[in-house]
mmCIF file of C-alpha atoms in Angstrom:
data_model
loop_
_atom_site.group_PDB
_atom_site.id
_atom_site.type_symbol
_atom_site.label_atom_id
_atom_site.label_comp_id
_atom_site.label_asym_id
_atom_site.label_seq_id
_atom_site.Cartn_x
_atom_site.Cartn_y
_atom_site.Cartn_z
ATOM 1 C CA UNK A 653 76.714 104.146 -55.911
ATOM 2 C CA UNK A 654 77.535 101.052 -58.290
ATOM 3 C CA UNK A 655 74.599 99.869 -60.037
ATOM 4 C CA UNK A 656 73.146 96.516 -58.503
ATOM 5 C CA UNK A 657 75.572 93.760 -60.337
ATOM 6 C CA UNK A 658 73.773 89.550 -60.258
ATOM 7 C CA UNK A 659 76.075 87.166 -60.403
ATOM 8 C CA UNK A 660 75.533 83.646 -61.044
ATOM 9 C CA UNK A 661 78.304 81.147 -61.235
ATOM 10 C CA UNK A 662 77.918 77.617 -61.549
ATOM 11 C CA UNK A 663 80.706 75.370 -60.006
ATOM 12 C CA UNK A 664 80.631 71.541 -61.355
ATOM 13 C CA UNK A 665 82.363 69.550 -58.988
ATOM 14 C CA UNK A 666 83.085 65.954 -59.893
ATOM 15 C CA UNK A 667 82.520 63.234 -57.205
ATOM 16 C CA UNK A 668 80.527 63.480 -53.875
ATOM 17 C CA UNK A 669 78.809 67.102 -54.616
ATOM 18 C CA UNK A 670 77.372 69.624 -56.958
ATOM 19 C CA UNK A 671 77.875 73.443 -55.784
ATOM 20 C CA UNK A 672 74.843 76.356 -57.674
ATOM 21 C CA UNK A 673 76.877 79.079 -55.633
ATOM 22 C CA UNK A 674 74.564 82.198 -56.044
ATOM 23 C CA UNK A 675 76.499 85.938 -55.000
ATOM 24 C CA UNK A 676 74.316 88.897 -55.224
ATOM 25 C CA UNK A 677 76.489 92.057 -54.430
ATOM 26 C CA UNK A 678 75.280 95.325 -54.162
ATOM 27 C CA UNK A 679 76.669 98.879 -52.478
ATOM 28 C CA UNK A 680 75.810 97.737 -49.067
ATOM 29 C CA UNK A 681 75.936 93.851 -48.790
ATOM 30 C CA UNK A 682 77.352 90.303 -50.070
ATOM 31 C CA UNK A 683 75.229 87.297 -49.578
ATOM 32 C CA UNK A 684 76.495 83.574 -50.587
ATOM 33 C CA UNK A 685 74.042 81.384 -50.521
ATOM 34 C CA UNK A 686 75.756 77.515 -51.185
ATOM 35 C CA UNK A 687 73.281 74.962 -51.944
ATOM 36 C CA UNK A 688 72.329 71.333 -53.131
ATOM 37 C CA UNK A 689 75.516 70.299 -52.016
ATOM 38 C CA UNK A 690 76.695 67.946 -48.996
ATOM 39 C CA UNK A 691 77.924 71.098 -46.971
ATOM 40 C CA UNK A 692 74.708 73.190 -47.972
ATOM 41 C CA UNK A 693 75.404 76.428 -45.785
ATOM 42 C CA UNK A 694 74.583 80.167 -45.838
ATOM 43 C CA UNK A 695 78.348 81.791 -45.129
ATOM 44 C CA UNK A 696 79.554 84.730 -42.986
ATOM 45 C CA UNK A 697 81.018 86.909 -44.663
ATOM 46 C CA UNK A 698 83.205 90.307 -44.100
ATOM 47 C CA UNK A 699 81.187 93.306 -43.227
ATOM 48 C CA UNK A 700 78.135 91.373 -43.616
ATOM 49 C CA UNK A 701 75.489 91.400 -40.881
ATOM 50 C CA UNK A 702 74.331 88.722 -38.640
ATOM 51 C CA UNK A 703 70.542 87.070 -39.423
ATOM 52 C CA UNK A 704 67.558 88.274 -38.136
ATOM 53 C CA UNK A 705 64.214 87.121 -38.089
ATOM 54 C CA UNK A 706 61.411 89.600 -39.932
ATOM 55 C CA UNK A 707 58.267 87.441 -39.866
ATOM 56 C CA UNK A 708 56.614 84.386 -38.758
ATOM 57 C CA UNK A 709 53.957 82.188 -39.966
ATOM 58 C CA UNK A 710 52.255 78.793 -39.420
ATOM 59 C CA UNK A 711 54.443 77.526 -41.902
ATOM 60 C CA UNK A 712 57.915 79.350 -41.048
ATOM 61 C CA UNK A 713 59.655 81.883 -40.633
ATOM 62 C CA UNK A 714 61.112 84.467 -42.820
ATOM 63 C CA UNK A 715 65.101 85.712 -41.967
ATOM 64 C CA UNK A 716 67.289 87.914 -43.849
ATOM 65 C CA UNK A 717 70.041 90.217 -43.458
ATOM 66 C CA UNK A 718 70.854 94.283 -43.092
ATOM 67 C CA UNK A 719 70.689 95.250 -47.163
ATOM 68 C CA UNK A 720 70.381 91.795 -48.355
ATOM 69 C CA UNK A 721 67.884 91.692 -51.643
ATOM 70 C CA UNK A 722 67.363 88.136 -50.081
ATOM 71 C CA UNK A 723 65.261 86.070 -47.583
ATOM 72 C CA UNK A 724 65.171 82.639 -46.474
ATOM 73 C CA UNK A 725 62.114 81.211 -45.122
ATOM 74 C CA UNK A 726 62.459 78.143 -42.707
ATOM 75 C CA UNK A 727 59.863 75.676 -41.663
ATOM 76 C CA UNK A 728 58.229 75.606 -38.506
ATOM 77 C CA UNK A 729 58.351 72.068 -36.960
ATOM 78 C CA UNK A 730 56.953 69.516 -38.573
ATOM 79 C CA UNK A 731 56.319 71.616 -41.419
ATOM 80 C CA UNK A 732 58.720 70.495 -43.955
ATOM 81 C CA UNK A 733 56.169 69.377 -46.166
ATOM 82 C CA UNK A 734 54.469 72.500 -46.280
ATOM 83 C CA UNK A 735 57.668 74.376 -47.201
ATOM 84 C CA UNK A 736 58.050 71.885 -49.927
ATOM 85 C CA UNK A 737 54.643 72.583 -51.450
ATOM 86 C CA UNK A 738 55.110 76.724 -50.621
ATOM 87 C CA UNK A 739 58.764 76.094 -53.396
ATOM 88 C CA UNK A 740 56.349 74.231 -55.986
ATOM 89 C CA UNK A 741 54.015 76.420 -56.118
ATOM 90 C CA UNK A 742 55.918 79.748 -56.010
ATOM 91 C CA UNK A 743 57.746 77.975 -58.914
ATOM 92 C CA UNK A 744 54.868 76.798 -61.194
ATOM 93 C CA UNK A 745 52.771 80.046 -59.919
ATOM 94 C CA UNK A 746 55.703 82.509 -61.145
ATOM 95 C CA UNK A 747 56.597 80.593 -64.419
ATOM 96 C CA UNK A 748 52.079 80.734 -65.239
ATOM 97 C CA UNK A 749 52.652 84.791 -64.419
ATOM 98 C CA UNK A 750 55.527 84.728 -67.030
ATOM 99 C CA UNK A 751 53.010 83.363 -69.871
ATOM 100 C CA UNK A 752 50.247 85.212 -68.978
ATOM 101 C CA UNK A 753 48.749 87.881 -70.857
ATOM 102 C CA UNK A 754 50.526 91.368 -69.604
ATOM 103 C CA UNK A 755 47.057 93.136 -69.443
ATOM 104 C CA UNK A 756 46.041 90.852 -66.474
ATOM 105 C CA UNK A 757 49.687 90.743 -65.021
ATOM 106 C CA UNK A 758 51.324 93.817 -65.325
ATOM 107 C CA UNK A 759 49.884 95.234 -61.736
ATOM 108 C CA UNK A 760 50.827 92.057 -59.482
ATOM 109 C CA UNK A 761 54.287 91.164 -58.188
ATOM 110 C CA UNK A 762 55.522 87.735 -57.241
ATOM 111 C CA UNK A 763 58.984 87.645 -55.214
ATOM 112 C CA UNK A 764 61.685 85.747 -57.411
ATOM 113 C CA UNK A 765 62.063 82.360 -56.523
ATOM 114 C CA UNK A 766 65.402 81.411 -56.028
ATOM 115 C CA UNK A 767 66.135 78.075 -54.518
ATOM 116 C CA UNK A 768 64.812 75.157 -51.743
ATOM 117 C CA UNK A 769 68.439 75.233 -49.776
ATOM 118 C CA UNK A 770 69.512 72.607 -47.365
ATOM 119 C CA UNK A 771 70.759 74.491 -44.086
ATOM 120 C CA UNK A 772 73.176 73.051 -41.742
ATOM 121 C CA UNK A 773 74.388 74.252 -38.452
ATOM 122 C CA UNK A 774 77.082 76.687 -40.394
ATOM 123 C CA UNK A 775 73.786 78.764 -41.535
ATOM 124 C CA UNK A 776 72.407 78.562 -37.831
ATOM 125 C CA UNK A 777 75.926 79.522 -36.451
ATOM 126 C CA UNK A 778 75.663 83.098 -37.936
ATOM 127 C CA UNK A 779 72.364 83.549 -36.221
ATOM 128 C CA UNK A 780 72.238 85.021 -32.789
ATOM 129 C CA UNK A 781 72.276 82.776 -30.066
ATOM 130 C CA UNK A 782 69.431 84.270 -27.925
ATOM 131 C CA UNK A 783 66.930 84.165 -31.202
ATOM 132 C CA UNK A 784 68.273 81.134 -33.075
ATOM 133 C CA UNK A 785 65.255 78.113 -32.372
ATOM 134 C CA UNK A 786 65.255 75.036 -30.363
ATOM 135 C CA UNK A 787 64.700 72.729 -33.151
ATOM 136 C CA UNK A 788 66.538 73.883 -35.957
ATOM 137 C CA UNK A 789 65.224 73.701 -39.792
ATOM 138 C CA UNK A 790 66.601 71.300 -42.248
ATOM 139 C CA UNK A 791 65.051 73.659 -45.434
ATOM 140 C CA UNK A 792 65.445 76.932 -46.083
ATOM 141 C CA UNK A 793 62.974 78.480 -49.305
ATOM 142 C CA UNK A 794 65.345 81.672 -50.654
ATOM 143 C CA UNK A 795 63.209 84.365 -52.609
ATOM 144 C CA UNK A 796 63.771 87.943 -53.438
ATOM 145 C CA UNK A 797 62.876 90.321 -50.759
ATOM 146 C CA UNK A 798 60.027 92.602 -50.790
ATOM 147 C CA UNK A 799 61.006 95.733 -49.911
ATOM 148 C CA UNK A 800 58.617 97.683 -47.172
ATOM 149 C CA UNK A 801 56.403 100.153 -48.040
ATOM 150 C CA UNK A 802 57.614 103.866 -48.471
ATOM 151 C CA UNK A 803 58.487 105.922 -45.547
ATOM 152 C CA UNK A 804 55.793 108.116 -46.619
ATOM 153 C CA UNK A 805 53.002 105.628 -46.327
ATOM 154 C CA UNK A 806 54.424 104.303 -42.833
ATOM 155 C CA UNK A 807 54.401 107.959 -41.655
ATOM 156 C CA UNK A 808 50.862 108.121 -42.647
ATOM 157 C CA UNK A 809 50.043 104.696 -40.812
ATOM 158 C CA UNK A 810 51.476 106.113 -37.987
ATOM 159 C CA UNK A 811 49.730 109.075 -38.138
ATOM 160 C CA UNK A 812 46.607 107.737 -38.362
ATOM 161 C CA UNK A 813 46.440 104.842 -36.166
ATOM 162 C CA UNK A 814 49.199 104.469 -33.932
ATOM 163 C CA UNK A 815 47.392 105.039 -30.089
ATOM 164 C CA UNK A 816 47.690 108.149 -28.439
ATOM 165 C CA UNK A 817 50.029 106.607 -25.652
ATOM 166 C CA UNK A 818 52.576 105.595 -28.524
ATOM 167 C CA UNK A 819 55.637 107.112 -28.761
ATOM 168 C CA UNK A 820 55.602 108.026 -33.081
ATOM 169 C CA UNK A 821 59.408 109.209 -33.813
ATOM 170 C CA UNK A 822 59.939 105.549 -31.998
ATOM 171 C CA UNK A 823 57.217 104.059 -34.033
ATOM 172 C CA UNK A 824 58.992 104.934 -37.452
ATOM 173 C CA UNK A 825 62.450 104.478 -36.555
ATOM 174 C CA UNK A 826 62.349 101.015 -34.624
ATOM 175 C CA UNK A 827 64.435 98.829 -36.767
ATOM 176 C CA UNK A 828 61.664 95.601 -36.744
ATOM 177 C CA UNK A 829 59.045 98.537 -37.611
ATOM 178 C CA UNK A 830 60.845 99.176 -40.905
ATOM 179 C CA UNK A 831 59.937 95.773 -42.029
ATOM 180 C CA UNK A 832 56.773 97.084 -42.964
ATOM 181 C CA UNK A 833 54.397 94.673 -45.232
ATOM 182 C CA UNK A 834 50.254 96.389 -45.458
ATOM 183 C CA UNK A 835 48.039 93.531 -45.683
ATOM 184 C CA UNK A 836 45.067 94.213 -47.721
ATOM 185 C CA UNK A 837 41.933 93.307 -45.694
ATOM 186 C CA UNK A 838 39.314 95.054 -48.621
ATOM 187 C CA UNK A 839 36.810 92.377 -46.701
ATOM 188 C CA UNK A 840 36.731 93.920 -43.645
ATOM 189 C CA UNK A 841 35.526 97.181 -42.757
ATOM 190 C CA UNK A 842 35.825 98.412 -38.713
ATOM 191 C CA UNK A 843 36.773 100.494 -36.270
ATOM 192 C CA UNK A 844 40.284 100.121 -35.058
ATOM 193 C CA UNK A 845 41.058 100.250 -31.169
ATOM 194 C CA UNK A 846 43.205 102.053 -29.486
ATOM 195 C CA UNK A 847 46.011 99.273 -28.280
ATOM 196 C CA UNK A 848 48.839 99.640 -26.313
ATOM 197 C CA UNK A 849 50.983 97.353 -28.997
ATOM 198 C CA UNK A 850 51.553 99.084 -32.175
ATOM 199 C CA UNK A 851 53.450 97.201 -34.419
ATOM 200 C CA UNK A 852 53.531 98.074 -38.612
ATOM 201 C CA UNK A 853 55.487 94.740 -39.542
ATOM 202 C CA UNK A 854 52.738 92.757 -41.369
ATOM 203 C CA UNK A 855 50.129 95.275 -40.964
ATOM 204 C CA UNK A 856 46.644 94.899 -41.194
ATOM 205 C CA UNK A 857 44.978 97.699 -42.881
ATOM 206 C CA UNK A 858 41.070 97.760 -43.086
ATOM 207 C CA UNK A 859 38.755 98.763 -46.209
ATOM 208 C CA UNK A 860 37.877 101.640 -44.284
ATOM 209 C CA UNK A 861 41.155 102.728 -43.069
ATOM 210 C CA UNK A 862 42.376 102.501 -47.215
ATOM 211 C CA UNK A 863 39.341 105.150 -47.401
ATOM 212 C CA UNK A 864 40.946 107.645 -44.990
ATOM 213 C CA UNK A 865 44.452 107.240 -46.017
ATOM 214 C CA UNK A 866 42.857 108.001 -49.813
ATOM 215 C CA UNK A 867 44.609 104.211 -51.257
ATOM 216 C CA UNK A 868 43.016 103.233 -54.422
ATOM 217 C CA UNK A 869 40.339 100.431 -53.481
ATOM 218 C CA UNK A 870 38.738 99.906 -56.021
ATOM 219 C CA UNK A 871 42.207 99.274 -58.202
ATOM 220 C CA UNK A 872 43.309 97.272 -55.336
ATOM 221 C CA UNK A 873 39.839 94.992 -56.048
ATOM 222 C CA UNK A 874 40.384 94.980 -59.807
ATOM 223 C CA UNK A 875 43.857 93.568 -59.370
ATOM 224 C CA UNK A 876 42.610 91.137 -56.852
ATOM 225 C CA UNK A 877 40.010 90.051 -59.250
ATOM 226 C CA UNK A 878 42.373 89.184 -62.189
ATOM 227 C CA UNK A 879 44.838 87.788 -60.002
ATOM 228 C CA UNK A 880 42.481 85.287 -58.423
ATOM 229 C CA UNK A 881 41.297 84.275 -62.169
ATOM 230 C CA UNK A 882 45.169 83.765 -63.356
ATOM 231 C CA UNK A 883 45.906 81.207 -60.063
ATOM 232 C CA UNK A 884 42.430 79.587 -60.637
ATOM 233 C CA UNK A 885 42.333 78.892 -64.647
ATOM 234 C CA UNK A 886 45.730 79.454 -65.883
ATOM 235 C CA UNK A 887 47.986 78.038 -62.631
ATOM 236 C CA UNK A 888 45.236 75.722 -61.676
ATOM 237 C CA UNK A 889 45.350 75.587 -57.884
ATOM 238 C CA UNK A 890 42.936 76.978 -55.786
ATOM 239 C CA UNK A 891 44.724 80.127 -53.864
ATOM 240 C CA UNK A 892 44.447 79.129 -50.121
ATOM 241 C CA UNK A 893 45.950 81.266 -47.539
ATOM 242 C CA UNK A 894 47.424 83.532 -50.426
ATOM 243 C CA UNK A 895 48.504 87.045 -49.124
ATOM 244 C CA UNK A 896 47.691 90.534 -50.796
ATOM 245 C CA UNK A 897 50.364 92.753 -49.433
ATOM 246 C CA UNK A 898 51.565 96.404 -50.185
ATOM 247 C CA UNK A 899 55.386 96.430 -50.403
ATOM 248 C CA UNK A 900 57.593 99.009 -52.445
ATOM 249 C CA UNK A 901 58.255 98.360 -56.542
ATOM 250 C CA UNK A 902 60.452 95.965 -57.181
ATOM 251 C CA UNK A 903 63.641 96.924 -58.548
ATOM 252 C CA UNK A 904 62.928 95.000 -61.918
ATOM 253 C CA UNK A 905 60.220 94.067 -62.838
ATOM 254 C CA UNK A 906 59.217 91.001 -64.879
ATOM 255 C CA UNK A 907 60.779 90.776 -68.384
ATOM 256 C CA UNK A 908 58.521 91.491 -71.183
ATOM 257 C CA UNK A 909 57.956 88.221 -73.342
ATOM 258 C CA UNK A 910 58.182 87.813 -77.031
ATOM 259 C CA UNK A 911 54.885 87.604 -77.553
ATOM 260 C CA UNK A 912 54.657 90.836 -75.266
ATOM 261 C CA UNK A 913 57.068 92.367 -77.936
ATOM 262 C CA UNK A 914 55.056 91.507 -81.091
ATOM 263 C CA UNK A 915 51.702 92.225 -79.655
ATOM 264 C CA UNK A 916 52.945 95.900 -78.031
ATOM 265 C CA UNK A 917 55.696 98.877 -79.172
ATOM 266 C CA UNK A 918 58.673 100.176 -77.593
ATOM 267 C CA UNK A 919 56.604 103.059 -75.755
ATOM 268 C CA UNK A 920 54.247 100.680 -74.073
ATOM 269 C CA UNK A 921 56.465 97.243 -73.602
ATOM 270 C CA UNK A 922 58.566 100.458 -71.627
ATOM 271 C CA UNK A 923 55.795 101.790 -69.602
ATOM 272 C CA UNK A 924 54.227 98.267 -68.668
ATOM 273 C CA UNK A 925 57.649 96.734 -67.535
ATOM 274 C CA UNK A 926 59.611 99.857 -65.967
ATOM 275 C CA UNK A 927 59.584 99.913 -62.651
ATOM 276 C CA UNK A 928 59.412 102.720 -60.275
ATOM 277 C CA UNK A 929 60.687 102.057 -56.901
ATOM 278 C CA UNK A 930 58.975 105.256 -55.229
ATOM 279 C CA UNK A 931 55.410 104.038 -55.639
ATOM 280 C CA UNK A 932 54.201 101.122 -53.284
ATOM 281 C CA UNK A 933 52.832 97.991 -55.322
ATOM 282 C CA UNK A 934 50.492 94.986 -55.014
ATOM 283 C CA UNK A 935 53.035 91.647 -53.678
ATOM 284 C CA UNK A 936 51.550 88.116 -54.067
ATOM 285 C CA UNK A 937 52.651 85.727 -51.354
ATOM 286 C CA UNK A 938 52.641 82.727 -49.297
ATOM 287 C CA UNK A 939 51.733 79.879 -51.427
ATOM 288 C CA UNK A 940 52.503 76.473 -48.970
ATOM 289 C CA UNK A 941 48.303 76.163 -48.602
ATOM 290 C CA UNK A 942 48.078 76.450 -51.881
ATOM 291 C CA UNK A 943 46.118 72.733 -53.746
ATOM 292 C CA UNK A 944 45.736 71.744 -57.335
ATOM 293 C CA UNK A 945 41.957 72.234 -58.957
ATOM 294 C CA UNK A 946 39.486 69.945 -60.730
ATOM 295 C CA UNK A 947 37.347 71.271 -62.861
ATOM 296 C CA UNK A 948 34.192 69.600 -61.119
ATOM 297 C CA UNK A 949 31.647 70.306 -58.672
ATOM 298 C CA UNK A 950 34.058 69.317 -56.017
ATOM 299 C CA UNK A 951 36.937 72.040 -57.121
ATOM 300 C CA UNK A 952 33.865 74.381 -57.346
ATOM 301 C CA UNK A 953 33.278 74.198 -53.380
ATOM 302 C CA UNK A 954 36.995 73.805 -52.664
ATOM 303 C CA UNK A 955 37.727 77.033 -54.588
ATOM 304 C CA UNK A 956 34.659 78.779 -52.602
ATOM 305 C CA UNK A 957 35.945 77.150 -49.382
ATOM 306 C CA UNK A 958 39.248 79.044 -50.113
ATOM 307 C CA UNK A 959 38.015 82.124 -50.776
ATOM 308 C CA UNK A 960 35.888 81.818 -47.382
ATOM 309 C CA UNK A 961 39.305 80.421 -45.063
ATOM 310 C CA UNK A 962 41.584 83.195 -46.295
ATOM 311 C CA UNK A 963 42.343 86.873 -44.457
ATOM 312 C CA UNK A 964 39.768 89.076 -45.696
ATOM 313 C CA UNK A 965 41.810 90.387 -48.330
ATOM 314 C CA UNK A 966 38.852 90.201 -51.548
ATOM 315 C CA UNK A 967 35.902 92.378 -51.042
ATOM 316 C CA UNK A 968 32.829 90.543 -50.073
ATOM 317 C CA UNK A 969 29.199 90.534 -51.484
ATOM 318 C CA UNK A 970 26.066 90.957 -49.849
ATOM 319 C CA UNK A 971 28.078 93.859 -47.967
ATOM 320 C CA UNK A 972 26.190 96.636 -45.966
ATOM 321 C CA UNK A 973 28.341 99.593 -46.719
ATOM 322 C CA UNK A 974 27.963 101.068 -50.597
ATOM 323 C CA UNK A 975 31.526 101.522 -51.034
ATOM 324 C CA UNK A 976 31.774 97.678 -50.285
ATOM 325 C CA UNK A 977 29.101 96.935 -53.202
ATOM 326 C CA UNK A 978 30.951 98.371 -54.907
ATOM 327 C CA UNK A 979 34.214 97.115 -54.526
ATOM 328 C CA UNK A 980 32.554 93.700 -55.118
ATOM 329 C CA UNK A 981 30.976 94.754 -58.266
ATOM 330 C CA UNK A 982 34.846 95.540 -59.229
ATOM 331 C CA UNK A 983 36.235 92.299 -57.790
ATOM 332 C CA UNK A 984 33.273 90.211 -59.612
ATOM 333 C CA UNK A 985 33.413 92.121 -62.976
ATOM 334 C CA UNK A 986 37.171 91.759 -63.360
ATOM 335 C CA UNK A 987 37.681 88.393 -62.182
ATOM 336 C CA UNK A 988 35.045 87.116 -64.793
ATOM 337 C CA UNK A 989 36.131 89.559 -67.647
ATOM 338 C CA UNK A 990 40.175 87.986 -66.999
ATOM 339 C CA UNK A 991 38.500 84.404 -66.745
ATOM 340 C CA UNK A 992 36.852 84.780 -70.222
ATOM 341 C CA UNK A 993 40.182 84.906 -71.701
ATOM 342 C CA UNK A 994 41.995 82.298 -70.080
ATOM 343 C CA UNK A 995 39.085 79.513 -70.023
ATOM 344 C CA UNK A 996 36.024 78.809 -72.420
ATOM 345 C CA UNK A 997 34.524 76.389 -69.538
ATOM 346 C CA UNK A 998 31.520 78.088 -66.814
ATOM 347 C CA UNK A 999 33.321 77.555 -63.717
ATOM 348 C CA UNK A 1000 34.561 80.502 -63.009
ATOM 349 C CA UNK A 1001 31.110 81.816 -63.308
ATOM 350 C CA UNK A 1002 29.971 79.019 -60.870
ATOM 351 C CA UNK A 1003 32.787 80.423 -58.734
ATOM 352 C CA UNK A 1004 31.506 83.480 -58.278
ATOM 353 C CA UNK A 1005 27.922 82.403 -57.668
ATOM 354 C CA UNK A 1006 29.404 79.983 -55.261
ATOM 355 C CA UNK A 1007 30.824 82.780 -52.784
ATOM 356 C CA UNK A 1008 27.388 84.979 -53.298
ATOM 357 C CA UNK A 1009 25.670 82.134 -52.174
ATOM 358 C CA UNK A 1010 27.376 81.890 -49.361
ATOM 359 C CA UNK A 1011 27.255 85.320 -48.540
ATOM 360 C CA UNK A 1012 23.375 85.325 -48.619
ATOM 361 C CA UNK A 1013 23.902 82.352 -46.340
ATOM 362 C CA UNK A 1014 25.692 84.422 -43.944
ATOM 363 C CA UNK A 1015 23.243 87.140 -43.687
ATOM 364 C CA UNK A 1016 20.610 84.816 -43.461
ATOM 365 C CA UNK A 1017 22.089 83.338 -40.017
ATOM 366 C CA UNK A 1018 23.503 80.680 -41.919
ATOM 367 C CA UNK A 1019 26.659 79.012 -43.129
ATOM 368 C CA UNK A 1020 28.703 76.314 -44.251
ATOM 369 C CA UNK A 1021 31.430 76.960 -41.936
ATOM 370 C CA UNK A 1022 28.784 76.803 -38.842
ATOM 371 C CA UNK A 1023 28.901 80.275 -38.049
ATOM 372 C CA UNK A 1024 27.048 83.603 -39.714
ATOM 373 C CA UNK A 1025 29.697 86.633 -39.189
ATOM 374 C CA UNK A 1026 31.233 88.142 -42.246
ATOM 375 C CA UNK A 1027 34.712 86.360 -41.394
ATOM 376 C CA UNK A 1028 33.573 82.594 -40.723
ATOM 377 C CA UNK A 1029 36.432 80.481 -41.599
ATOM 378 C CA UNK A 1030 39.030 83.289 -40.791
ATOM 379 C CA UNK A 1031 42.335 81.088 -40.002
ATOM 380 C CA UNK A 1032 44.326 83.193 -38.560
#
């Protein structure tokens, strides 16, 4: 099979438009994506399948195509805005990732941000009638794709979890069921029940359920921890509504810098940026909630306020179980440790003592949020 060939090419047209005409081309697929032109359009083209959706949100939703190293996500109604802020701060998050030291961001993955494209009714003409919206999107945000977990990990999933009355061989080979994202949830810990619906696109997989399937938690917490630090005191925004997902390696990974170069060798600049695509990695994601931070007693709260809103990806302190002290401990420890060498001021500290506070809160019957359960300002 030909190796994976990027092509960019840059068409200056003189007049009424300006064509970026992006072709990625691999064994299996072609996708064109025209944009920031009058005619913005995603085109058909030969032997190329038709658009299908392979997630939704409460900002949009996410389409792509058969073998396309591509997705487009489109806004919901009346959420232009949002997508607007999700493209600014993918952009500034990935370019703070690129400058960051590589022993806090060598374990996290950020899909490649590729363009905010303007989608007429060509693009929506290659989607299927029966699934192609009412109101259709103006905006499109095009990223790399993150590719699903391994089959191996979706086999154990289904293993494990799917109800008795499921049928499994269907399970694993249902086409929307190998669109399989694992959300992280290391803050929640219980039993799952036995539903009739078993779906593994975007699923949610419990501390506890990590435990049985033998994941690593407490390197899941650790890379949590430092990634939290880099968006809060390097990026500067607060992470809300952030995603922790498990996806497969990406196919490259992030170029080493020159600084990596003169502060590393060859045999470790190759190990940290090599990328195996049989392991399943850490994806960050989801960035439209996403606000900028003052360093004040006001960004204090709204930091802990984010932390609180979000899934129940981080651990959480004041936990009952042992294994969740500890994962806290982990969380806590590294998210301090990476803070200490991006910022010399005490807020991250005042973070951190923020959240515990609120925990103790919780247990005590009490919170800011107006209720006392573990998950109190749960979104979602």
């Amino acid at each position: 099979m030909p190796p994976l060939l990027w092509t960019s090419i840059t068409i200056a047209i003189i007049g009424t438009s300006r064509w970026v005409v992006h072709l990625f081309h691999d064994a299996v697929s072609i996708a064109i994506l025209v944009c920031c032109g009058r005619d913005t359009l995603q085109q058909r083209t030969p032997g190329l399948s038709e658009p299908r959706a392979i997630g939704k949100g409460q900002c949009g939703e996410i389409w792509t195509r058969v073998g396309s190293v591509v997705v487009t996500k489109t806004n919901n109604p009346g959420k232009e805005d949002q997508l607007w802020n999700d493209s600014c701060m993918h952009r500034l998050i990935e370019e703070t990732m690129r400058t960051t030291p590589t022993s806090l961001q060598r374990d996290i993955n950020i899909p490649k941000f590729e363009m905010l494209a303007s989608l007429t009714h060509k693009f929506w003409n290659d989607v299927p009638e029966h699934i192609r919206p009412n109101i259709k999107p103006k905006y499109g945000l095009v990223s790399s794709r993150i590719r699903p977990v391994t089959e191996a990990l979706r086999r154990d999933i289904v293993k494990a979890f799917a109800p008795s009355s499921a049928n499994k061989r269907s399970a694993l080979t249902e086409l929307e069921n190998q669109d399989c994202l694992v959300r992280l949830y290391l803050g929640r810990r219980e039993k799952r029940f036995d539903r009739q619906a078993f779906r593994l696109r975007n699923f949610d997989l419990m501390v506890n359920e990590m435990e049985e399937l033998q994941l690593d938690t407490s390197k899941f917490a650790a890379i949590m921890g430092k990634t939290l630090s880099i968006l809060h005191w390097s990026a500067h925004v607060d992470a809300d509504d952030v995603e922790f997902v498990l996806g497969r390696s990406p196919t490259l990974k992030m170029r080493a810098s020159a600084t990596d170069c003169n502060d590393s060798n060859k045999d470790d600049v190759c190990q940290d940026f090599t990328s195996d695509e049989r392991h399943n990695v850490i994806w960050l994601l989801d960035f439209d909630q996403c606000k900028s931070l003052d360093d004040n007693d006001a960004g204090i709260k709204q930091l802990m306020q984010s932390f609180y809103f979000n899934d129940p990806y981080y651990p959480r302190p004041e936990a009952n179980h042992p294994n969740d002290v500890a994962l806290w401990a982990t969380f806590r420890d590294n998210y301090l440790e990476a803070s200490g060498l991006l910022t010399a001021i005490m807020m991250p500290a005042r973070f951190i003592e923020a959240v515990e506070t609120e925990a103790r809160r919780r247990k005590a019957g009490g919170s800011i949020f107006g209720r006392s359960d573990n998950n109190a300002g749960y979104r979602k």
